[in-house]
Every structure is written in C-alpha cells, then in structure tokens.
Amino acid sequence: MPALLEARDLRAGYGPPDVLHGIDFTVEEGGVTALLGANGAGKTTTLRALCGMIRRSGRITLGGERIERAATEEIVRRGVGHVPDGRGTFLELSVEENLRLGAYTRRDRAGVAADMERMFGYFPRLQERLRQQAGTLSGGEQQMLAIARALLVKPRLLLLDEPSFGLAPLIVREIFHILRRINAEERTSILVVEQNASLALDLADHAFLLETGRIVVSGTASAIRQDETVRRSYLGY
Amino acid sequence: MNGLLHQISSGIASGAIYASVSLALVMIYQATHHVNFAQGEMATLSTFVALTLIHAGVPFWAAFVITVVLSFGLGVAVERVLMRPVMNAPVLTSVGVFIGLLLVINALDGWIFGFTIKAFPSPFHSAHPLLGGLVSPHELGETGLTVVVLLLVWAFFRFTPLGLAMRAAAHNPVSARLCGVNVSRMLGLGWGLAAAIGAAAGIMVAPVVFLDPNMMSGILLYAFAGALLGGVDNPFGAVIGGFIVGVLENIFGAYIVGTELKLTVALIIIVAVLLVKPTGLFGRAVQVRV
Ligand SMILES: Nc1ncnc2c1ncn2[C@@H]1O[C@H](COP(=O)(O)OP(=O)(O)O)[C@@H](O)[C@H]1O
Ligand SMILES: [Mg+2]
C-alpha cells in the first residue's frame, strides 16, 4: 500500500525545547494506524504538529504534497480531519451548527446534505439533538459530534486523539465499532491516538509506540501485540 | 401620561443608538476579550467623513453608504495594523493601544475638522406630526433604520456560513481552525463590521447631539452600560440592554436626577450590574456536562 501521510525527522514543541525529537512514521492509504504511548509521551503533540497547530520542523507529506509549512486551515482543506484532544466542541453553538462548521470548507451543497444524512446513520443521537446546545450533550455524544464534524470535512485522513477518553466502556465499544465501519465504508484512512493500547490494536493494522518524544517500536498491529515492551507496559500481560 | 410616553419613545430612539454601539463593543469583546475603548471615536471620525461628503455635494444616502463602507475598511485596517501585533500581549498592553487610538483619532478629528460644534442634516422630514406628535420624524426614521441594521446583522450571524464561521472563531478559535476557518480573517471582518455599525450609529445620532470630536464619548458610556446590562458576551442581550439604558436614561433624566446628571444613570447601571449580576440579564454561563 502507498503511504498517504509521511513524516520524516519531525520535531515539534511549544516553547524552545522540543517535545518530539525527530520522529519518522507513515500512515498507509486506507489503513488504520495506532499511535500508542503513556501519558505525556507526545501523542497529542504529534497530531498538533501534523496539523500545523504548533511549532514544527522536518518533512511532512500528504499524498505526496509537502504540508509542513502550511497553515492549519490549509491542511484541513487538503483533506485532514482532526478530532482533537478534549473534543473541541463549540459548546455555545447548536449541534447542527457544529456539524455545519465541519462542512465549512465545502461548496458542494448536495454532497454535504448527503454526508450529513450518513452521519445521522452512524450517530442517530445527533439527529435527535440537532437543535440542542452542544454543551448540553453527554461526553459520548460530544465525541460522536466531534467525529461527525471531522468527517464532514470529507477528509482523506482522520486524526483521532483519544476517542475513548473519559467514556463508559459500552460507549467506547460503540464508538470504535463505528470507527471500523467508517474506515471500511468511507475509505477514510485513520491515525488514532490511544492510551488504551489493546482497544487501539484491535482497530489498527499498523502501530507505533512513542516514549518521551521518540518512537521506540513500530510495525504491524499483530507484531506490536507480541512485542515484550508493549505487552508488559501497555497491555498488562 | 403623554409626557411619560414621550420620554419612553425618545428613550427608544436614543436606545437604538446605544444598542448599535453596544453590539459593536460586544462583537469585538467576544472575539478578542478586549473592550474597544476607541469604538466611539472611530464612529465620530466616520461621521466627520460623512459630513465632509455631504458638504461636497454628495446626496445624503450615498454619503451614508460610502461612509459605512469606508468605515468597514478602517475597522479591518485597525485590526491588522494595531491589534494583531498585540494579540497575545498582556491585557494592559491592548488597553494602552485602545486608549492611544482613542486619543489619536480624537486629536486628528479636531485637527482636520476643527473643535467647533457642527450641525448635521437629518434625512428624515415630515410635514405632519407623527404618532400624535409623540416622536419627531428624525427619531422615528433613526429608530427604524437602526432596527433594520440590527436585524440585518442578526440575520447575517444567524443564517450565513460566514456569520457562523465568525461566531465559531470567536467562541473556539482552535476548533474553528480545524474546521478550515481562517480565524484571523474572521477577526478582521468582525472589526470591520463593528466599525461599520458604529458609523451608521454616529450618522444617525449626529443630527440630535451635533457633531464635534467628543460626540460619542457619552454615548460610548451608555453603550457600555447597555452591553454590561445585557451580558457582555451576548450580542442579543447587548442590543436589548442598549434599548433599556436609553429608556431609563430618559425617564431618570426627566423625573428623577434631572438632565444635567443623566450620565450618572450609566454609571449607576454599570456599578449595579457589576455588583448584582456580573453576567448581565442575558449572559448565561455555558451549561457543560462531562
Ligand atoms: N500546551 C502545552 N504547552 C506546553 N507544553 C505542553 C503543552 N501540551 C503538552 N505539553 C508537554 O508536551 C509533552 C507531551 O505532551 P502530550 O503531547 O500532550 O502527551 P500525550 O498526548 O502523549 O499524553 C508533555 O511533557 C507536556 O507537558
Ligand atoms: Mg494527549
């Protein structure tokens, strides 16, 4: 499979010190790649660096085009949907307005309307709560809203930052089930960040493990699952 | 009774002006968390431009439109040139910039147009008494035009994708960017829109209060009171607050404190809101569930 996203010697940080110390990884077209690591390892930082939300250097290509100098909104327009850390809900706006913002860059009205309907197919609860202020949604519903909003960008690559965070196991199962469907039905490539490694490895075909800003292990999901370090520190057996 | 009705109707007329300026203040406050103390002076400058055009023979409504468009450009320019460099600076820095801008525009107005008080023409005339002589033609026309402007602004924010993007950029700039919204462009647009609204308010109030470089200073205080009263993070509340302040000011001025002390009404409202309900009448804390 060809690489959709490729990062080479990616360094990034918030102030002068680097949080990411030159990492290399790829996300394959049509696949699901998991980015694992303990709290503070630099997972969120990696996603922010890809989207140009923080200072970064190195080389990042999306579908062969360089994006390491592009502004966030430009990267989004080129086909990256980002479900950020903390979900990024527009709390004061309605659910419908949140969704319309997802489609802000698009001019194909009919396509947007059809995609909106498909989102309601994945997440019927969003349709029920369309006129409600988004701040009144439960955590799980806000996560669904964030995913639907990012998918309305019509992205080639979907970035997910800890979609399981703070949610009840049942809701997490539901969300990961839908993510699997989205990957298959929409052909959206996914890069998912998770602290819950076993959950992420179930969904992913490839994975890599980040420790204090460096990649220490990478490979296919099944190989990673066998890896001693990963097993002992992140899978607990 | 007729006296009271008269006070209320002229209160609504001045309230429309305060409501416009309140809205301009709140729009910028929402997007930047700064109060643009120079909002009034920018409107005064616009009004001087309109008067210059009218004196040069431009018909009133053409001068109105040209001025509003130019003011939009002025707002965009002020944001780009003055505000953007201090966007992430401490609050006192931007307050300093606002006060500096206020003083510079005020001095510039006086230097270019003079400090003498000037009459400003009203486009609204009527040979017949209106509503049983309750309101003057100018009051009625000015209120109507202002309400139309406010409704247009509301419809823009409520129904257009661009308006939605501006609200999103103000509420949550990081998420807005992740939706592909160019947040800094939205900020510029917001400043432009606020300046345009202020210009319309300045032109509408000038025939009543006459034009001089300090024309808007009292009005800015009333508008500030209106914004606080309605909820400084709620544009709709700010507009209602502006109207309420206009009516209160007239009633208190006529029956209680006297016209010389009317401005204290604004101060009383400001202090009372800050003490009793700092979020204002319509400022709601966002409901959050986790
Ligand atoms: N906004 C920020 N400003 C400064 N430092 C940050 C910020 N966010 C994260 N960091 C630092 O960057 C490092 C990596 O954090 P992060 O990428 O959030 O980790 P993870 O998502 O893997 O838990 C941590 O040391 C953290 O303290
Ligand atoms: Mg994180």
Coordinates of C-alpha atoms and ligand atoms in Angstrom, one line a residue:
Chain A
M1 CA 0.0 0.0 0.0
P2 CA 1.3 3.5 -0.7
A3 CA 1.8 5.9 2.1
L4 CA -0.9 8.7 2.5
L5 CA 1.0 10.5 5.2
E6 CA 4.7 10.5 5.7
A7 CA 6.6 12.3 8.5
R8 CA 10.4 12.5 8.4
D9 CA 12.6 13.8 11.2
L10 CA 9.6 15.5 12.7
R11 CA 10.5 17.8 15.6
A12 CA 7.9 19.9 17.4
G13 CA 7.3 21.7 20.6
Y14 CA 5.5 24.5 22.4
G15 CA 8.5 26.7 23.6
P16 CA 12.1 26.4 22.6
P17 CA 12.6 22.8 23.9
D18 CA 11.5 20.1 21.5
V19 CA 8.8 17.7 22.7
L20 CA 9.2 15.5 19.6
H21 CA 12.9 14.7 18.9
G22 CA 12.8 13.8 15.2
I23 CA 10.3 11.0 14.6
D24 CA 9.6 9.1 11.4
F25 CA 6.4 7.4 10.6
T26 CA 3.9 6.7 7.8
V27 CA 0.1 6.2 7.6
E28 CA -0.9 4.0 4.8
E29 CA -3.7 4.8 2.4
G30 CA -7.0 3.2 3.6
G31 CA -5.5 1.8 6.7
V32 CA -5.8 2.4 10.4
T33 CA -2.6 3.3 12.3
A34 CA -2.4 3.5 16.0
L35 CA -0.1 5.8 17.9
L36 CA 0.5 4.4 21.4
G37 CA 2.3 5.7 24.4
A38 CA 2.0 6.7 28.1
N39 CA 0.6 10.0 29.3
G40 CA 2.9 12.8 28.3
A41 CA 4.8 10.8 25.7
G42 CA 3.9 13.3 22.9
K43 CA 1.0 11.7 21.2
T44 CA -1.2 14.8 21.2
T45 CA 1.8 16.9 20.2
T46 CA 2.3 14.7 17.2
L47 CA -1.2 15.3 15.9
R48 CA -0.9 19.0 16.6
A49 CA 2.4 19.1 14.7
L50 CA 0.8 17.3 11.7
C51 CA -2.0 20.0 11.6
G52 CA 0.3 23.0 12.0
M53 CA -1.1 24.0 15.3
I54 CA 2.4 24.3 17.0
R55 CA 6.0 25.0 16.0
R56 CA 7.4 22.1 14.0
S57 CA 10.2 21.2 11.6
G58 CA 11.1 18.2 9.4
R59 CA 9.2 17.0 6.4
I60 CA 5.5 16.0 6.3
T61 CA 3.9 14.9 3.1
L62 CA 0.2 14.2 2.5
G63 CA -0.5 12.3 -0.7
G64 CA 3.0 13.4 -1.9
E65 CA 2.5 17.1 -1.2
R66 CA 4.5 18.9 1.4
I67 CA 2.4 20.3 4.2
E68 CA 4.9 21.2 6.9
R69 CA 4.7 24.9 6.2
A70 CA 1.0 25.1 5.5
A71 CA -1.4 26.8 7.9
T72 CA -3.9 24.7 9.9
E73 CA -6.9 25.7 7.8
E74 CA -5.0 25.0 4.6
I75 CA -4.0 21.5 5.9
V76 CA -7.7 20.9 6.7
R77 CA -8.7 21.9 3.2
R78 CA -6.2 19.4 1.8
G79 CA -8.1 16.6 3.5
V80 CA -7.2 16.2 7.1
G81 CA -10.0 15.9 9.7
H82 CA -8.9 16.3 13.3
V83 CA -10.8 15.1 16.3
P84 CA -8.8 17.0 18.9
D85 CA -7.8 16.3 22.4
G86 CA -10.8 17.3 24.6
R87 CA -13.1 17.0 21.5
G88 CA -13.1 20.7 20.6
T89 CA -16.9 21.1 20.8
F90 CA -18.4 24.5 20.1
L91 CA -20.2 24.4 23.4
E92 CA -22.3 27.6 22.8
L93 CA -23.5 26.6 19.4
S94 CA -26.2 24.1 18.5
V95 CA -25.4 20.5 17.4
E96 CA -26.5 21.4 13.9
E97 CA -24.2 24.5 13.8
N98 CA -21.3 22.3 14.9
L99 CA -21.9 20.0 12.0
R100 CA -22.3 22.8 9.5
L101 CA -18.9 24.1 10.6
G102 CA -17.4 20.7 9.8
A103 CA -18.6 21.3 6.2
Y104 CA -17.5 24.9 6.2
T105 CA -14.8 24.4 3.5
R106 CA -17.1 22.6 1.1
R107 CA -19.2 24.2 -1.7
D108 CA -21.0 21.0 -2.8
R109 CA -24.3 21.6 -1.1
A110 CA -25.8 18.3 -2.3
G111 CA -22.8 16.3 -1.2
V112 CA -22.9 18.0 2.2
A113 CA -26.5 17.2 2.7
A114 CA -25.9 13.6 1.8
D115 CA -22.9 13.3 4.1
M116 CA -25.0 14.9 6.9
E117 CA -27.6 12.1 6.4
R118 CA -24.8 9.5 6.5
M119 CA -23.6 10.9 9.8
F120 CA -27.1 10.6 11.2
G121 CA -26.9 6.9 10.1
Y122 CA -23.8 6.4 12.1
F123 CA -24.9 8.6 15.0
P124 CA -28.7 8.7 15.3
R125 CA -28.5 10.5 18.6
L126 CA -27.0 13.6 16.9
Q127 CA -30.1 13.9 14.7
E128 CA -32.3 13.7 17.8
R129 CA -30.4 16.5 19.4
L130 CA -29.9 18.7 16.4
R131 CA -31.3 21.9 17.8
Q132 CA -29.8 21.4 21.3
Q133 CA -26.8 23.5 22.5
A134 CA -23.8 21.2 22.1
G135 CA -22.6 22.0 25.6
T136 CA -25.5 20.1 27.0
L137 CA -24.5 16.8 25.3
S138 CA -23.0 13.9 27.3
G139 CA -19.3 13.1 26.8
G140 CA -20.1 10.3 24.5
E141 CA -22.4 12.4 22.4
Q142 CA -19.8 15.1 22.2
Q143 CA -17.2 12.6 21.0
M144 CA -19.7 11.4 18.3
L145 CA -20.3 15.1 17.3
A146 CA -16.5 15.7 17.1
I147 CA -16.1 12.6 14.8
A148 CA -19.0 13.6 12.6
R149 CA -17.7 17.2 12.4
A150 CA -14.3 16.0 11.3
L151 CA -15.8 13.6 8.8
L152 CA -17.9 16.4 7.2
V153 CA -14.6 17.9 6.1
K154 CA -14.6 14.9 3.8
P155 CA -11.0 14.1 4.9
R156 CA -8.6 11.6 3.3
L157 CA -7.0 11.2 6.7
L158 CA -8.9 11.3 10.0
L159 CA -6.8 12.1 13.1
L160 CA -8.4 10.9 16.4
D161 CA -7.0 12.0 19.8
E162 CA -8.0 9.5 22.5
P163 CA -11.6 9.0 21.4
S164 CA -12.1 6.7 24.4
F165 CA -11.1 9.3 27.0
G166 CA -13.4 9.6 29.9
L167 CA -16.2 7.5 28.4
A168 CA -18.0 4.4 29.7
P169 CA -16.8 1.1 28.3
L170 CA -20.1 0.5 26.5
I171 CA -20.0 3.8 24.7
V172 CA -16.3 3.3 23.8
R173 CA -17.2 -0.1 22.2
E174 CA -20.0 1.6 20.2
I175 CA -17.6 4.4 19.0
F176 CA -14.8 2.0 18.0
H177 CA -17.3 -0.2 16.1
I178 CA -18.4 2.9 14.2
L179 CA -14.8 3.9 13.5
R180 CA -14.2 0.5 12.0
R181 CA -17.3 1.0 9.7
I182 CA -16.2 4.5 8.8
N183 CA -12.7 3.2 7.7
A184 CA -14.4 0.5 5.6
E185 CA -17.3 2.4 4.2
E186 CA -15.9 5.8 3.7
R187 CA -12.4 4.6 2.8
T188 CA -11.0 7.2 5.2
S189 CA -7.5 6.4 6.5
I190 CA -7.2 6.8 10.2
L191 CA -4.4 7.7 12.6
V192 CA -5.7 7.1 16.1
V193 CA -4.0 8.1 19.4
E194 CA -4.8 5.9 22.4
Q195 CA -3.6 5.2 25.9
N196 CA -5.8 2.1 25.8
A197 CA -3.5 0.1 23.7
S198 CA -5.5 -3.1 23.4
L199 CA -8.5 -1.2 22.1
A200 CA -6.4 0.6 19.5
L201 CA -4.6 -2.5 18.4
D202 CA -8.0 -4.2 17.7
L203 CA -8.8 -1.5 15.3
A204 CA -5.4 -0.8 13.8
D205 CA -3.4 -2.7 11.2
H206 CA -0.2 -0.8 12.0
A207 CA 1.0 0.9 15.2
F208 CA 4.0 2.6 16.7
L209 CA 4.9 3.4 20.2
L210 CA 6.1 6.8 21.4
E211 CA 8.2 7.3 24.6
T212 CA 9.2 10.8 25.6
G213 CA 9.1 12.1 22.0
R214 CA 10.8 9.2 20.3
I215 CA 9.4 6.2 18.5
V216 CA 10.7 3.1 20.2
V217 CA 8.7 0.3 18.5
S218 CA 6.8 0.2 15.2
G219 CA 5.3 -2.4 13.0
T220 CA 2.1 -4.3 12.1
A221 CA -0.6 -4.4 14.9
S222 CA -0.1 -8.1 15.4
A223 CA 3.7 -7.8 15.7
I224 CA 3.3 -4.9 18.2
R225 CA 0.9 -7.0 20.2
Q226 CA 3.6 -9.6 20.5
D227 CA 6.3 -7.1 21.5
E228 CA 7.6 -7.6 25.0
T229 CA 7.8 -3.9 26.0
V230 CA 4.3 -3.1 24.7
R231 CA 2.9 -6.2 26.3
R232 CA 4.3 -5.6 29.7
S233 CA 3.9 -1.8 29.9
Y234 CA 0.7 -1.2 27.8
L235 CA -1.3 -4.4 27.6
G236 CA -0.6 -5.7 31.1
Y237 CA 0.1 -9.4 30.4
Chain B
M1 CA -49.1 60.5 30.9
N2 CA -48.3 61.9 27.5
G3 CA -45.1 63.2 29.0
L4 CA -44.1 59.8 30.2
L5 CA -44.9 58.2 26.8
H6 CA -42.9 60.9 25.2
Q7 CA -39.9 60.2 27.4
I8 CA -40.2 56.5 26.6
S9 CA -40.3 57.0 22.9
S10 CA -37.3 59.3 22.8
G11 CA -35.7 56.8 25.1
I12 CA -36.2 54.1 22.5
A13 CA -34.8 56.4 19.8
S14 CA -31.6 57.0 21.8
G15 CA -31.6 53.4 22.9
A16 CA -31.4 52.3 19.3
I17 CA -28.1 54.2 19.0
Y18 CA -26.7 52.8 22.3
A19 CA -27.8 49.3 21.1
S20 CA -25.8 49.7 17.9
V21 CA -22.7 50.7 19.8
S22 CA -23.2 48.1 22.5
L23 CA -23.4 45.5 19.7
A24 CA -20.2 46.8 18.2
L25 CA -18.5 46.6 21.6
V26 CA -19.7 43.1 22.3
M27 CA -18.8 41.7 18.9
I28 CA -15.2 42.7 19.5
Y29 CA -15.3 41.6 23.1
Q30 CA -16.5 38.2 22.2
A31 CA -13.8 37.7 19.6
T32 CA -10.9 39.2 21.5
H33 CA -11.9 39.6 25.2
H34 CA -11.0 43.2 24.9
V35 CA -13.2 46.3 25.2
N36 CA -12.6 48.6 22.3
F37 CA -12.5 52.0 24.1
A38 CA -11.9 53.6 20.7
Q39 CA -15.2 52.4 19.3
G40 CA -16.9 55.7 19.9
E41 CA -14.0 57.8 18.4
M42 CA -13.9 55.6 15.3
A43 CA -17.6 56.3 14.8
T44 CA -17.0 60.1 15.3
L45 CA -14.3 60.0 12.6
S46 CA -16.7 58.2 10.3
T47 CA -19.4 60.9 11.0
F48 CA -16.9 63.6 10.1
V49 CA -16.2 61.8 6.8
A50 CA -20.0 61.6 6.1
L51 CA -20.4 65.4 6.8
T52 CA -17.5 66.2 4.5
L53 CA -19.0 64.2 1.7
I54 CA -22.4 65.8 2.2
H55 CA -20.8 69.3 2.2
A56 CA -19.1 68.3 -1.0
G57 CA -22.5 67.8 -2.6
V58 CA -22.9 64.0 -2.3
P59 CA -26.5 63.1 -1.6
F60 CA -27.2 62.0 2.0
W61 CA -27.8 58.3 1.4
A62 CA -24.9 58.0 -1.0
A63 CA -22.7 59.6 1.7
F64 CA -24.1 57.2 4.2
V65 CA -23.3 54.1 2.2
I66 CA -19.8 55.4 1.2
T67 CA -19.0 56.2 4.8
V68 CA -20.2 52.8 6.1
V69 CA -18.1 51.0 3.5
L70 CA -15.0 53.2 4.3
S71 CA -15.5 52.6 8.0
F72 CA -15.6 48.9 7.4
G73 CA -12.2 49.3 5.8
L74 CA -11.0 51.4 8.7
G75 CA -12.0 48.7 11.1
V76 CA -10.2 46.0 9.1
A77 CA -7.1 48.2 8.9
V78 CA -7.1 49.0 12.7
E79 CA -7.3 45.2 13.5
R80 CA -4.5 44.3 11.0
V81 CA -2.1 47.2 11.8
L82 CA -2.7 47.9 15.5
M83 CA -4.4 44.9 17.1
R84 CA -2.7 41.9 15.5
P85 CA 0.8 42.7 16.9
V86 CA -0.5 42.9 20.4
M87 CA -3.0 40.0 20.1
N88 CA -1.1 37.8 22.6
A89 CA 0.2 40.6 24.7
P90 CA -0.9 41.3 28.3
V91 CA -4.3 43.0 28.8
L92 CA -2.8 46.3 29.8
T93 CA -0.9 46.5 26.5
S94 CA -4.0 46.3 24.4
V95 CA -5.8 48.6 26.7
G96 CA -3.0 51.0 26.1
V97 CA -3.4 50.6 22.4
F98 CA -7.1 51.3 22.6
I99 CA -6.7 54.4 24.7
G100 CA -3.9 55.6 22.4
L101 CA -6.1 55.0 19.4
L102 CA -8.9 56.9 21.1
L103 CA -6.7 59.9 21.8
V104 CA -5.1 59.9 18.3
I105 CA -8.4 59.8 16.5
N106 CA -9.9 62.5 18.8
A107 CA -6.9 64.8 18.2
L108 CA -7.0 64.0 14.5
D109 CA -10.7 64.9 14.2
G110 CA -10.1 68.2 15.9
W111 CA -7.0 69.0 13.8
I112 CA -8.6 68.1 10.5
F113 CA -12.3 69.1 11.1
G114 CA -12.0 71.6 13.9
F115 CA -13.3 71.5 17.5
T116 CA -16.4 73.7 16.9
I117 CA -19.8 72.0 17.2
K118 CA -21.3 71.4 13.8
A119 CA -24.9 70.9 12.7
F120 CA -25.6 67.6 10.9
P121 CA -28.5 67.2 8.4
S122 CA -31.2 64.7 9.0
P123 CA -32.6 62.7 6.1
F124 CA -36.0 62.3 7.8
H125 CA -38.6 65.0 7.3
S126 CA -42.3 65.1 7.6
A127 CA -44.8 67.9 7.3
H128 CA -47.3 66.1 9.5
P129 CA -47.0 65.3 13.2
L130 CA -46.2 61.6 13.7
L131 CA -48.0 59.3 16.2
G132 CA -49.9 62.3 17.6
G133 CA -46.7 64.4 18.0
L134 CA -45.1 61.8 20.2
V135 CA -42.0 61.5 18.2
S136 CA -40.0 63.7 15.8
P137 CA -39.6 62.5 12.2
H138 CA -35.9 62.1 12.9
E139 CA -36.5 59.9 16.0
L140 CA -38.8 57.7 14.1
G141 CA -36.6 57.4 11.0
E142 CA -33.4 56.9 13.0
T143 CA -35.0 54.2 15.2
G144 CA -36.4 52.4 12.1
L145 CA -33.1 52.5 10.3
T146 CA -31.1 51.3 13.3
V147 CA -33.5 48.4 13.9
V148 CA -33.2 47.4 10.2
V149 CA -29.4 47.5 10.6
L150 CA -29.5 45.4 13.8
L151 CA -31.8 42.9 12.1
L152 CA -29.5 42.6 9.1
V153 CA -26.6 41.9 11.4
W154 CA -28.6 39.3 13.3
A155 CA -29.6 37.6 10.1
F156 CA -26.0 37.6 8.9
F157 CA -24.7 35.9 12.0
R158 CA -27.7 33.5 12.3
F159 CA -28.2 32.4 8.7
T160 CA -25.0 32.7 6.7
P161 CA -22.0 30.3 6.7
L162 CA -19.7 33.3 7.1
G163 CA -21.6 34.6 10.1
L164 CA -21.5 31.1 11.6
A165 CA -17.7 30.9 11.0
M166 CA -17.3 34.3 12.7
R167 CA -19.2 33.1 15.8
A168 CA -17.2 29.9 15.8
A169 CA -13.9 31.8 15.5
A170 CA -14.9 33.9 18.5
H171 CA -16.1 31.0 20.7
N172 CA -13.3 28.5 20.0
P173 CA -10.6 29.6 17.6
V174 CA -8.6 26.4 17.8
S175 CA -11.6 24.2 16.7
A176 CA -12.6 26.8 14.1
R177 CA -9.2 26.5 12.5
L178 CA -9.7 22.7 12.5
C179 CA -12.9 23.2 10.5
G180 CA -10.9 25.2 7.9
V181 CA -11.9 28.7 9.1
N182 CA -9.3 31.4 8.7
V183 CA -9.6 32.8 12.2
S184 CA -7.5 35.9 11.7
R185 CA -9.6 36.9 8.6
M186 CA -12.7 36.5 10.8
L187 CA -11.2 38.8 13.4
G188 CA -10.6 41.4 10.7
L189 CA -14.2 41.1 9.4
G190 CA -15.5 41.5 12.9
W191 CA -13.6 44.7 13.4
G192 CA -14.8 45.9 10.0
L193 CA -18.4 45.1 10.8
A194 CA -18.2 46.8 14.3
A195 CA -16.8 49.9 12.7
A196 CA -19.5 49.9 10.1
I197 CA -22.3 49.6 12.7
G198 CA -20.6 52.4 14.7
A199 CA -20.5 54.6 11.6
A200 CA -24.3 54.2 11.0
A201 CA -25.0 55.0 14.6
G202 CA -22.8 58.1 14.5
I203 CA -24.5 59.4 11.4
M204 CA -27.9 58.8 12.9
V205 CA -27.2 60.4 16.3
A206 CA -25.3 63.5 14.9
P207 CA -28.4 65.4 13.9
V208 CA -29.6 65.2 17.5
V209 CA -26.5 65.8 19.5
F210 CA -24.5 67.8 16.9
L211 CA -21.1 66.8 15.7
D212 CA -17.8 67.6 17.5
P213 CA -14.7 65.4 18.2
N214 CA -16.2 64.3 21.6
M215 CA -19.7 63.5 20.2
M216 CA -19.5 59.8 21.1
S217 CA -17.9 59.9 24.5
G218 CA -21.1 60.0 26.5
I219 CA -22.8 57.6 24.1
L220 CA -20.0 55.1 24.5
L221 CA -20.6 55.1 28.2
Y222 CA -24.3 54.4 27.8
A223 CA -23.5 51.7 25.3
F224 CA -21.0 50.2 27.7
A225 CA -23.7 50.2 30.4
G226 CA -26.1 48.6 27.9
A227 CA -23.6 45.9 27.0
L228 CA -22.9 45.1 30.6
L229 CA -26.6 45.1 31.4
G230 CA -27.5 42.7 28.6
G231 CA -24.5 40.4 29.2
V232 CA -21.1 41.4 27.7
D233 CA -20.8 38.0 25.9
N234 CA -24.3 38.1 24.4
P235 CA -24.9 40.3 21.3
F236 CA -28.7 39.9 21.6
G237 CA -28.6 40.9 25.2
A238 CA -26.4 43.9 24.5
V239 CA -28.9 45.2 22.0
I240 CA -31.8 44.8 24.5
G241 CA -29.5 46.3 27.2
G242 CA -28.9 49.3 24.9
F243 CA -32.6 50.0 24.5
I244 CA -33.3 49.6 28.2
V245 CA -30.5 52.1 29.1
G246 CA -31.9 54.6 26.6
V247 CA -35.4 54.4 28.2
L248 CA -34.1 54.5 31.8
E249 CA -31.8 57.4 30.9
N250 CA -34.7 59.5 29.6
I251 CA -37.1 58.7 32.5
F252 CA -34.5 59.3 35.2
G253 CA -33.3 62.4 33.4
A254 CA -36.8 63.8 33.1
Y255 CA -38.3 62.9 36.5
I256 CA -35.5 62.0 39.0
V257 CA -32.0 63.2 38.6
G258 CA -32.5 66.0 36.0
T259 CA -30.9 66.2 32.6
E260 CA -27.6 67.5 33.9
L261 CA -27.0 64.3 35.8
K262 CA -28.3 61.9 33.2
L263 CA -24.8 60.5 32.5
T264 CA -24.7 59.2 36.1
V265 CA -27.5 56.8 35.1
A266 CA -25.0 55.0 33.0
L267 CA -22.5 54.8 35.9
I268 CA -25.2 53.6 38.3
I269 CA -26.2 50.9 35.9
I270 CA -22.6 49.8 35.4
V271 CA -21.9 49.6 39.1
A272 CA -25.2 47.9 39.8
V273 CA -24.7 45.2 37.2
L274 CA -21.2 44.5 38.3
L275 CA -22.3 44.2 41.9
V276 CA -25.6 42.3 41.5
K277 CA -25.3 40.2 38.4
P278 CA -21.9 40.5 36.6
T279 CA -23.1 38.2 33.8
G280 CA -25.8 40.7 32.9
L281 CA -29.5 40.0 32.3
F282 CA -28.9 37.6 29.3
G283 CA -25.4 36.5 29.9
R284 CA -25.7 32.8 30.6
A285 CA -23.0 30.6 31.8
V286 CA -22.5 27.8 29.3
Q287 CA -24.0 24.6 30.5
V288 CA -21.4 21.9 30.4
R289 CA -21.8 18.2 31.0
V290 CA -18.9 15.8 31.1
Ligands
LIG1 N1 0.1 23.4 25.6 C1 1.3 22.9 26.0 N2 2.3 23.8 26.4 C2 3.5 23.4 26.9 N3 3.8 22.1 27.0 C3 2.9 21.2 26.6 C4 1.6 21.6 26.1 N4 0.9 20.4 25.9 C5 1.7 19.4 26.2 N5 2.9 19.8 26.6 C6 4.0 19.0 27.0 O1 4.4 18.2 25.9 C7 4.7 16.9 26.4 C8 3.9 15.9 25.6 O2 2.5 16.1 25.9 P1 1.3 15.5 25.0 O3 1.7 15.5 23.6 O4 0.1 16.2 25.4 O5 1.3 14.0 25.6 P2 0.3 12.8 25.4 O6 -0.8 13.3 24.4 O7 1.1 11.7 24.8 O8 -0.3 12.5 26.7 C9 4.4 16.8 27.9 O9 5.7 16.9 28.5 C10 3.6 18.0 28.1 O10 3.9 18.6 29.4
MG2 MG -2.8 13.6 24.8

